[in-house]
Coordinates of C-alpha atoms in Angstrom, one line a residue:
M1 CA 154.4 85.3 167.5
A2 CA 152.4 88.3 166.2
R3 CA 151.0 86.4 163.3
P4 CA 148.7 83.9 165.2
I5 CA 147.6 86.7 167.5
I6 CA 146.6 88.9 164.6
H7 CA 145.0 86.0 162.7
Y8 CA 142.9 84.7 165.6
G9 CA 142.1 88.2 166.8
C10 CA 140.7 88.9 163.3
H11 CA 138.7 85.7 163.5
F12 CA 137.3 86.1 167.1
I13 CA 137.7 89.6 168.5
L14 CA 137.1 91.9 165.5
P15 CA 133.9 90.1 164.4
L16 CA 132.5 90.8 167.9
I17 CA 133.4 94.5 167.5
I18 CA 131.9 94.5 164.0
A19 CA 128.7 92.9 165.4
L20 CA 128.4 95.4 168.3
I21 CA 129.0 98.5 166.1
F22 CA 127.2 97.7 162.9
F23 CA 124.5 95.3 164.1
P24 CA 123.8 96.4 167.7
K25 CA 120.2 95.1 167.9
Q26 CA 121.2 91.6 166.7
W27 CA 124.9 91.5 167.7
K28 CA 124.7 88.0 169.3
K29 CA 123.2 86.5 166.2
T30 CA 125.6 88.4 163.9
Y31 CA 128.6 87.3 166.0
L32 CA 127.5 83.7 165.9
I33 CA 127.2 83.9 162.1
F34 CA 130.7 85.4 161.9
L35 CA 132.0 82.5 164.1
S36 CA 130.1 80.0 162.0
A37 CA 131.8 81.3 158.8
M38 CA 134.9 79.5 160.1
L39 CA 133.2 76.3 158.9
I40 CA 134.6 77.0 155.5
D41 CA 137.9 75.9 156.9
L42 CA 136.6 72.3 156.7
D43 CA 138.0 72.3 153.2
H44 CA 141.5 72.1 154.9
I45 CA 140.6 68.4 155.6
L46 CA 141.0 67.7 151.9
A47 CA 144.6 69.0 151.8
D48 CA 147.8 67.1 152.5
P49 CA 149.0 68.1 155.0
I50 CA 145.8 69.3 156.6
F51 CA 147.6 72.2 158.2
D52 CA 150.7 73.9 156.8
P53 CA 151.6 77.1 158.6
N54 CA 153.4 78.3 155.5
R55 CA 150.6 77.7 153.0
C56 CA 148.2 80.5 151.9
S57 CA 144.6 79.3 152.1
I58 CA 143.4 81.8 149.5
G59 CA 143.4 80.1 146.1
F60 CA 144.5 76.8 147.5
H61 CA 141.5 75.4 149.2
M62 CA 138.1 74.9 147.5
L63 CA 136.1 77.2 149.8
H64 CA 138.9 79.8 149.6
S65 CA 138.9 79.9 145.8
T66 CA 138.1 82.8 143.5
Y67 CA 134.7 81.2 142.6
A68 CA 133.8 80.8 146.2
I69 CA 134.8 84.4 147.0
I70 CA 132.6 85.6 144.2
I71 CA 129.6 83.7 145.7
Y72 CA 130.3 85.2 149.1
G73 CA 130.3 88.6 147.5
V74 CA 126.9 87.9 145.8
L75 CA 125.6 86.6 149.2
S76 CA 126.4 89.9 150.8
I77 CA 124.1 91.8 148.5
P78 CA 120.5 90.6 149.4
K79 CA 119.4 91.7 152.8
K80 CA 118.4 88.1 153.8
T81 CA 121.9 86.7 153.2
R82 CA 124.0 89.9 153.8
I83 CA 125.4 89.0 157.2
V84 CA 126.4 85.5 156.0
G85 CA 128.1 86.9 152.9
L86 CA 129.9 89.6 154.9
A87 CA 131.0 87.0 157.5
L88 CA 132.4 84.8 154.8
L89 CA 134.1 87.7 153.1
W90 CA 135.6 88.7 156.5
H91 CA 136.9 85.2 156.9
I92 CA 138.6 85.4 153.5
F93 CA 140.0 88.8 154.3
T94 CA 141.4 87.5 157.6
D95 CA 143.0 84.6 155.8
Q96 CA 144.4 87.0 153.2
I97 CA 146.0 89.1 156.0
D98 CA 147.7 85.9 157.2
C99 CA 149.0 85.3 153.6
W100 CA 150.5 88.7 153.5
M101 CA 152.4 88.0 156.7
L102 CA 154.0 84.8 155.2

């Protein structure tokens, strides 16, 4: 029962806290970007089965691969793409926490 609460809390509640603390002037935009980072889960559509509660997304799905994670890291460097990169890395970190709980 704790696993889904932690997972979805990291996807929805902690990004709001991050936005409020680190980006107070643009917290709404930042929070929306963090929520939009969940679009990388569209790569789950290509898997069979689409959802497997006992599968670790990291390294399995295309947008959760090492190459994608490197790109997300690079995106977090320039100021123009920093929030997008950080949001994507946060998504990956959240999914990694879920993998550790398997």
